[in-house]
Amino acid sequence: MMRSLLLDPIVENLVFPRRFIPPGPRTIPESAERIRLPLDENGGDGSVEAFFFRARATGAQKRPLLIFTHGNGELIDDWAAPFEGFAREGLHVLLPEYRGYGRSKGRPSEAGIRADLIRFYDRMLRDPSVDSERVVMMGRSIGGGAIVQLLAHRPARALVLMNTFTSLPNLLSAYGLPAVLLRDRFESDRVLEDISLPTLIFHGDRDRIVPYSHALALQSITGGELRTYPGRGHNDCFEDFEGFRREVLTFLEAAGALGS
């Protein structure tokens, strides 16, 4: 028990480092709707937020919804501009923030993040312009683990994973941390063994944070497509975001997630 208490803050700082960085002044994108949900009764006072970009499309037809969850050293602010481009392509885009990150209150944990994502998902599907049959889930790094936790509880048409690990125990064992003491496990491999859907995986083969072997394992589990970035690491795969977006849109078209 004492060893667990000593390791908890170390592991939390490794898994959720951004929560320890005070949020600086940020500008909320003009085109983004800011959605805030109250923390649950166990999460403390305050709220968690998300940015929502409505699809730039004419007509009254329902539009696909893309939900993106970011990496552990990032904020939704960092991804707002790149992902707004998907809205110009006709998708609604939701960027939910983790509790304890940026302007969101509370303390991050796997259980808390999962609960928040489920509530954001349910909130968005009450919007009459969202097509519940064409939800796309996308996550980067630990955000891949978070989005797969949502997938375990809510359906999606397609899944996109970026630099994602199979599970935290598998990942942190390489750093000499005992998996048995982990509170947050994000065991995507176990979830994906029981779910079948079109999956696209992006990973750099020189990733020193989440080894490339995790991408190979996820591809084997899902039977999905793997896009390898030769010579790239964990944080430099998506410098050509326009090219990345085109690849994702081509994949989503084939998966039936776009349409008219």
Short mmCIF file of N, CA and C in Angstrom, two decimals, residues 117-239:
data_model
loop_
_atom_site.label_atom_id
_atom_site.label_comp_id
_atom_site.label_asym_id
_atom_site.label_seq_id
_atom_site.Cartn_x
_atom_site.Cartn_y
_atom_site.Cartn_z
N LEU A 117 -16.49 11.68 -21.50
CA LEU A 117 -16.64 11.42 -22.94
C LEU A 117 -18.01 10.84 -23.26
N ILE A 118 -18.49 9.96 -22.41
CA ILE A 118 -19.83 9.39 -22.62
C ILE A 118 -20.88 10.49 -22.56
N ARG A 119 -20.74 11.40 -21.61
CA ARG A 119 -21.73 12.48 -21.49
C ARG A 119 -21.65 13.45 -22.68
N PHE A 120 -20.44 13.74 -23.15
CA PHE A 120 -20.31 14.58 -24.34
C PHE A 120 -20.92 13.89 -25.56
N TYR A 121 -20.65 12.60 -25.71
CA TYR A 121 -21.21 11.83 -26.83
C TYR A 121 -22.74 11.90 -26.80
N ASP A 122 -23.31 11.61 -25.65
CA ASP A 122 -24.78 11.62 -25.54
C ASP A 122 -25.35 13.01 -25.79
N ARG A 123 -24.63 14.01 -25.32
CA ARG A 123 -25.07 15.41 -25.54
C ARG A 123 -25.09 15.72 -27.03
N MET A 124 -24.06 15.30 -27.75
CA MET A 124 -23.98 15.62 -29.18
C MET A 124 -25.04 14.87 -29.98
N LEU A 125 -25.34 13.65 -29.60
CA LEU A 125 -26.32 12.88 -30.36
C LEU A 125 -27.75 13.38 -30.14
N ARG A 126 -27.94 14.26 -29.19
CA ARG A 126 -29.25 14.91 -29.05
C ARG A 126 -29.40 16.08 -30.02
N ASP A 127 -28.30 16.47 -30.66
CA ASP A 127 -28.36 17.54 -31.67
C ASP A 127 -28.98 16.96 -32.94
N PRO A 128 -30.07 17.52 -33.44
CA PRO A 128 -30.76 16.94 -34.59
C PRO A 128 -29.94 16.96 -35.87
N SER A 129 -28.86 17.73 -35.91
CA SER A 129 -28.04 17.78 -37.13
C SER A 129 -26.94 16.71 -37.15
N VAL A 130 -26.82 15.95 -36.07
CA VAL A 130 -25.78 14.91 -35.98
C VAL A 130 -26.35 13.57 -36.41
N ASP A 131 -25.65 12.89 -37.30
CA ASP A 131 -26.05 11.56 -37.76
C ASP A 131 -25.48 10.52 -36.80
N SER A 132 -26.33 9.90 -36.02
CA SER A 132 -25.89 8.94 -35.01
C SER A 132 -25.28 7.69 -35.63
N GLU A 133 -25.52 7.46 -36.92
CA GLU A 133 -24.97 6.28 -37.60
C GLU A 133 -23.59 6.55 -38.19
N ARG A 134 -23.12 7.79 -38.09
CA ARG A 134 -21.83 8.13 -38.70
C ARG A 134 -20.96 8.90 -37.71
N VAL A 135 -20.71 8.28 -36.58
CA VAL A 135 -19.80 8.85 -35.58
C VAL A 135 -18.41 8.27 -35.81
N VAL A 136 -17.43 9.14 -35.89
CA VAL A 136 -16.03 8.75 -36.07
C VAL A 136 -15.28 9.08 -34.79
N MET A 137 -14.55 8.12 -34.25
CA MET A 137 -13.75 8.34 -33.05
C MET A 137 -12.27 8.35 -33.42
N MET A 138 -11.56 9.36 -32.92
CA MET A 138 -10.14 9.53 -33.24
C MET A 138 -9.40 9.96 -31.98
N GLY A 139 -8.23 9.37 -31.75
CA GLY A 139 -7.45 9.75 -30.58
C GLY A 139 -5.96 9.63 -30.83
N ARG A 140 -5.20 10.52 -30.18
CA ARG A 140 -3.75 10.52 -30.33
C ARG A 140 -3.08 10.19 -28.99
N SER A 141 -2.12 9.28 -29.02
CA SER A 141 -1.34 8.89 -27.85
C SER A 141 -2.30 8.41 -26.76
N ILE A 142 -2.26 9.02 -25.57
CA ILE A 142 -3.19 8.57 -24.53
C ILE A 142 -4.63 8.87 -24.92
N GLY A 143 -4.82 9.82 -25.83
CA GLY A 143 -6.16 10.08 -26.34
C GLY A 143 -6.72 8.90 -27.10
N GLY A 144 -5.84 8.08 -27.69
CA GLY A 144 -6.30 6.84 -28.31
C GLY A 144 -6.86 5.89 -27.28
N GLY A 145 -6.18 5.81 -26.13
CA GLY A 145 -6.71 4.98 -25.05
C GLY A 145 -8.03 5.52 -24.54
N ALA A 146 -8.15 6.85 -24.45
CA ALA A 146 -9.39 7.45 -23.97
C ALA A 146 -10.54 7.20 -24.94
N ILE A 147 -10.28 7.37 -26.24
CA ILE A 147 -11.36 7.22 -27.21
C ILE A 147 -11.80 5.77 -27.31
N VAL A 148 -10.89 4.83 -27.11
CA VAL A 148 -11.28 3.41 -27.11
C VAL A 148 -12.13 3.10 -25.89
N GLN A 149 -11.89 3.77 -24.78
CA GLN A 149 -12.77 3.61 -23.62
C GLN A 149 -14.18 4.07 -23.95
N LEU A 150 -14.30 5.16 -24.71
CA LEU A 150 -15.62 5.59 -25.16
C LEU A 150 -16.24 4.55 -26.08
N LEU A 151 -15.43 4.01 -26.98
CA LEU A 151 -15.91 3.00 -27.92
C LEU A 151 -16.43 1.76 -27.21
N ALA A 152 -15.89 1.48 -26.04
CA ALA A 152 -16.36 0.32 -25.27
C ALA A 152 -17.80 0.51 -24.80
N HIS A 153 -18.28 1.76 -24.79
CA HIS A 153 -19.61 2.05 -24.24
C HIS A 153 -20.56 2.70 -25.24
N ARG A 154 -20.03 3.19 -26.36
CA ARG A 154 -20.87 3.85 -27.36
C ARG A 154 -20.40 3.45 -28.75
N PRO A 155 -21.33 3.29 -29.72
CA PRO A 155 -20.96 2.81 -31.05
C PRO A 155 -20.32 3.90 -31.91
N ALA A 156 -19.54 3.44 -32.90
CA ALA A 156 -18.94 4.33 -33.88
C ALA A 156 -18.91 3.64 -35.24
N ARG A 157 -18.84 4.44 -36.30
CA ARG A 157 -18.73 3.89 -37.65
C ARG A 157 -17.28 3.56 -37.98
N ALA A 158 -16.32 4.36 -37.45
CA ALA A 158 -14.91 4.15 -37.77
C ALA A 158 -14.05 4.68 -36.63
N LEU A 159 -12.81 4.15 -36.59
CA LEU A 159 -11.86 4.50 -35.53
C LEU A 159 -10.53 4.88 -36.17
N VAL A 160 -9.93 5.98 -35.70
CA VAL A 160 -8.61 6.41 -36.15
C VAL A 160 -7.72 6.58 -34.92
N LEU A 161 -6.56 5.92 -34.93
CA LEU A 161 -5.62 5.97 -33.81
C LEU A 161 -4.30 6.56 -34.27
N MET A 162 -3.76 7.49 -33.49
CA MET A 162 -2.54 8.19 -33.83
C MET A 162 -1.52 8.00 -32.71
N ASN A 163 -0.41 7.31 -33.00
CA ASN A 163 0.66 7.12 -32.01
C ASN A 163 0.13 6.55 -30.70
N THR A 164 -0.68 5.53 -30.79
CA THR A 164 -1.41 5.01 -29.62
C THR A 164 -0.80 3.71 -29.12
N PHE A 165 -0.86 3.50 -27.81
CA PHE A 165 -0.34 2.28 -27.20
C PHE A 165 -1.45 1.23 -27.07
N THR A 166 -1.04 -0.01 -26.84
CA THR A 166 -2.01 -1.09 -26.63
C THR A 166 -2.66 -0.97 -25.27
N SER A 167 -1.87 -0.65 -24.26
CA SER A 167 -2.38 -0.44 -22.90
C SER A 167 -1.29 0.27 -22.10
N LEU A 168 -1.68 0.96 -21.04
CA LEU A 168 -0.68 1.59 -20.18
C LEU A 168 0.22 0.58 -19.48
N PRO A 169 -0.31 -0.55 -18.97
CA PRO A 169 0.60 -1.53 -18.38
C PRO A 169 1.68 -1.99 -19.36
N ASN A 170 1.29 -2.25 -20.61
CA ASN A 170 2.28 -2.67 -21.59
C ASN A 170 3.30 -1.57 -21.87
N LEU A 171 2.83 -0.33 -21.91
CA LEU A 171 3.73 0.78 -22.21
C LEU A 171 4.66 1.09 -21.04
N LEU A 172 4.11 1.20 -19.84
CA LEU A 172 4.91 1.65 -18.70
C LEU A 172 5.85 0.57 -18.18
N SER A 173 5.59 -0.68 -18.53
CA SER A 173 6.52 -1.74 -18.12
C SER A 173 7.90 -1.49 -18.71
N ALA A 174 7.94 -0.85 -19.88
CA ALA A 174 9.22 -0.53 -20.50
C ALA A 174 9.99 0.52 -19.71
N TYR A 175 9.28 1.28 -18.87
CA TYR A 175 9.92 2.29 -18.03
C TYR A 175 10.21 1.78 -16.62
N GLY A 176 10.00 0.48 -16.41
CA GLY A 176 10.30 -0.11 -15.12
C GLY A 176 9.26 0.14 -14.05
N LEU A 177 8.05 0.54 -14.44
CA LEU A 177 6.99 0.78 -13.47
C LEU A 177 6.10 -0.45 -13.37
N PRO A 178 5.83 -0.92 -12.16
CA PRO A 178 5.02 -2.14 -12.00
C PRO A 178 3.56 -1.91 -12.37
N ALA A 179 3.09 -2.67 -13.34
CA ALA A 179 1.73 -2.47 -13.86
C ALA A 179 0.67 -2.75 -12.81
N VAL A 180 0.97 -3.61 -11.84
CA VAL A 180 -0.04 -3.98 -10.86
C VAL A 180 -0.49 -2.79 -10.03
N LEU A 181 0.34 -1.74 -9.97
CA LEU A 181 0.01 -0.58 -9.14
C LEU A 181 -0.67 0.53 -9.93
N LEU A 182 -0.91 0.31 -11.21
CA LEU A 182 -1.53 1.35 -12.02
C LEU A 182 -3.02 1.46 -11.72
N ARG A 183 -3.47 2.67 -11.47
CA ARG A 183 -4.90 2.93 -11.32
C ARG A 183 -5.55 3.10 -12.68
N ASP A 184 -4.90 3.86 -13.55
CA ASP A 184 -5.41 4.12 -14.90
C ASP A 184 -4.69 3.20 -15.87
N ARG A 185 -5.46 2.37 -16.60
CA ARG A 185 -4.84 1.31 -17.39
C ARG A 185 -5.07 1.46 -18.89
N PHE A 186 -6.16 2.06 -19.30
CA PHE A 186 -6.44 2.30 -20.72
C PHE A 186 -6.08 1.07 -21.57
N GLU A 187 -6.74 -0.02 -21.30
CA GLU A 187 -6.43 -1.30 -21.95
C GLU A 187 -7.18 -1.42 -23.29
N SER A 188 -6.67 -0.71 -24.27
CA SER A 188 -7.31 -0.70 -25.59
C SER A 188 -7.29 -2.07 -26.24
N ASP A 189 -6.22 -2.82 -26.01
CA ASP A 189 -6.12 -4.14 -26.64
C ASP A 189 -7.28 -5.03 -26.24
N ARG A 190 -7.64 -5.01 -24.97
CA ARG A 190 -8.75 -5.86 -24.51
C ARG A 190 -10.09 -5.41 -25.10
N VAL A 191 -10.29 -4.10 -25.17
CA VAL A 191 -11.54 -3.59 -25.73
C VAL A 191 -11.66 -3.95 -27.20
N LEU A 192 -10.59 -3.74 -27.95
CA LEU A 192 -10.64 -3.91 -29.40
C LEU A 192 -10.71 -5.37 -29.82
N GLU A 193 -10.34 -6.27 -28.94
CA GLU A 193 -10.49 -7.69 -29.24
C GLU A 193 -11.96 -8.07 -29.41
N ASP A 194 -12.86 -7.30 -28.80
CA ASP A 194 -14.28 -7.64 -28.80
C ASP A 194 -15.12 -6.73 -29.70
N ILE A 195 -14.48 -5.81 -30.42
CA ILE A 195 -15.21 -4.86 -31.26
C ILE A 195 -14.61 -4.88 -32.66
N SER A 196 -15.49 -4.92 -33.65
CA SER A 196 -15.02 -4.91 -35.04
C SER A 196 -15.57 -3.68 -35.75
N LEU A 197 -14.68 -2.85 -36.28
CA LEU A 197 -15.08 -1.68 -37.06
C LEU A 197 -13.89 -1.23 -37.90
N PRO A 198 -14.11 -0.49 -38.98
CA PRO A 198 -13.00 0.00 -39.79
C PRO A 198 -12.04 0.84 -38.94
N THR A 199 -10.76 0.51 -39.01
CA THR A 199 -9.76 1.16 -38.16
C THR A 199 -8.56 1.59 -38.99
N LEU A 200 -8.09 2.80 -38.75
CA LEU A 200 -6.91 3.34 -39.41
C LEU A 200 -5.92 3.77 -38.33
N ILE A 201 -4.68 3.32 -38.46
CA ILE A 201 -3.65 3.55 -37.44
C ILE A 201 -2.49 4.32 -38.06
N PHE A 202 -2.07 5.39 -37.41
CA PHE A 202 -0.90 6.17 -37.83
C PHE A 202 0.18 6.06 -36.75
N HIS A 203 1.44 5.87 -37.18
CA HIS A 203 2.51 5.74 -36.19
C HIS A 203 3.86 5.99 -36.86
N GLY A 204 4.76 6.62 -36.14
CA GLY A 204 6.13 6.78 -36.61
C GLY A 204 6.97 5.59 -36.19
N ASP A 205 7.83 5.12 -37.10
CA ASP A 205 8.61 3.92 -36.76
C ASP A 205 9.84 4.23 -35.91
N ARG A 206 10.03 5.53 -35.56
CA ARG A 206 11.11 5.91 -34.65
C ARG A 206 10.54 6.53 -33.37
N ASP A 207 9.34 6.16 -33.03
CA ASP A 207 8.68 6.69 -31.83
C ASP A 207 9.37 6.12 -30.60
N ARG A 208 9.95 6.99 -29.77
CA ARG A 208 10.64 6.55 -28.56
C ARG A 208 9.75 6.64 -27.32
N ILE A 209 8.55 7.18 -27.47
CA ILE A 209 7.62 7.27 -26.35
C ILE A 209 6.63 6.12 -26.38
N VAL A 210 5.99 5.92 -27.52
CA VAL A 210 5.12 4.76 -27.73
C VAL A 210 5.74 3.95 -28.87
N PRO A 211 6.46 2.88 -28.56
CA PRO A 211 7.17 2.14 -29.60
C PRO A 211 6.27 1.67 -30.73
N TYR A 212 6.86 1.58 -31.91
CA TYR A 212 6.14 1.18 -33.12
C TYR A 212 5.50 -0.19 -32.97
N SER A 213 6.05 -1.02 -32.10
CA SER A 213 5.49 -2.36 -31.88
C SER A 213 4.04 -2.29 -31.41
N HIS A 214 3.66 -1.21 -30.74
CA HIS A 214 2.27 -1.06 -30.30
C HIS A 214 1.34 -0.89 -31.50
N ALA A 215 1.79 -0.15 -32.51
CA ALA A 215 0.98 0.01 -33.72
C ALA A 215 0.79 -1.33 -34.43
N LEU A 216 1.87 -2.10 -34.50
CA LEU A 216 1.78 -3.42 -35.14
C LEU A 216 0.81 -4.32 -34.38
N ALA A 217 0.85 -4.25 -33.05
CA ALA A 217 -0.05 -5.07 -32.24
C ALA A 217 -1.50 -4.64 -32.44
N LEU A 218 -1.74 -3.33 -32.48
CA LEU A 218 -3.10 -2.83 -32.68
C LEU A 218 -3.62 -3.20 -34.07
N GLN A 219 -2.75 -3.15 -35.06
CA GLN A 219 -3.17 -3.57 -36.39
C GLN A 219 -3.55 -5.04 -36.41
N SER A 220 -2.77 -5.87 -35.71
CA SER A 220 -3.06 -7.30 -35.65
C SER A 220 -4.40 -7.55 -34.96
N ILE A 221 -4.68 -6.80 -33.91
CA ILE A 221 -5.92 -7.00 -33.16
C ILE A 221 -7.13 -6.55 -33.97
N THR A 222 -7.02 -5.40 -34.62
CA THR A 222 -8.17 -4.80 -35.30
C THR A 222 -8.32 -5.23 -36.75
N GLY A 223 -7.24 -5.72 -37.35
CA GLY A 223 -7.27 -5.97 -38.78
C GLY A 223 -7.34 -4.68 -39.58
N GLY A 224 -6.95 -3.58 -38.96
CA GLY A 224 -7.07 -2.27 -39.59
C GLY A 224 -5.92 -1.94 -40.52
N GLU A 225 -5.99 -0.75 -41.09
CA GLU A 225 -4.95 -0.25 -41.98
C GLU A 225 -3.90 0.49 -41.14
N LEU A 226 -2.63 0.33 -41.52
CA LEU A 226 -1.54 0.98 -40.80
C LEU A 226 -0.79 1.91 -41.75
N ARG A 227 -0.68 3.18 -41.36
CA ARG A 227 0.12 4.15 -42.11
C ARG A 227 1.37 4.45 -41.29
N THR A 228 2.51 4.07 -41.82
CA THR A 228 3.78 4.24 -41.12
C THR A 228 4.48 5.50 -41.61
N TYR A 229 4.99 6.30 -40.67
CA TYR A 229 5.79 7.47 -40.99
C TYR A 229 7.26 7.11 -40.80
N PRO A 230 7.98 6.81 -41.88
CA PRO A 230 9.39 6.40 -41.75
C PRO A 230 10.24 7.52 -41.14
N GLY A 231 11.05 7.14 -40.15
CA GLY A 231 11.96 8.08 -39.54
C GLY A 231 11.33 9.09 -38.61
N ARG A 232 10.03 8.98 -38.36
CA ARG A 232 9.34 9.95 -37.50
C ARG A 232 9.15 9.39 -36.10
N GLY A 233 9.07 10.32 -35.14
CA GLY A 233 8.90 9.93 -33.75
C GLY A 233 7.47 10.14 -33.27
N HIS A 234 7.34 10.53 -32.00
CA HIS A 234 6.02 10.63 -31.39
C HIS A 234 5.32 11.95 -31.71
N ASN A 235 6.08 13.01 -31.87
CA ASN A 235 5.47 14.34 -31.98
C ASN A 235 5.69 15.03 -33.32
N ASP A 236 6.20 14.33 -34.31
CA ASP A 236 6.47 14.99 -35.59
C ASP A 236 5.82 14.27 -36.77
N CYS A 237 4.81 13.46 -36.50
CA CYS A 237 4.16 12.70 -37.58
C CYS A 237 3.18 13.53 -38.39
N PHE A 238 2.62 14.56 -37.80
CA PHE A 238 1.48 15.23 -38.42
C PHE A 238 1.79 16.68 -38.80
N GLU A 239 3.07 16.92 -39.14
CA GLU A 239 3.44 18.26 -39.57
C GLU A 239 2.75 18.62 -40.88
#
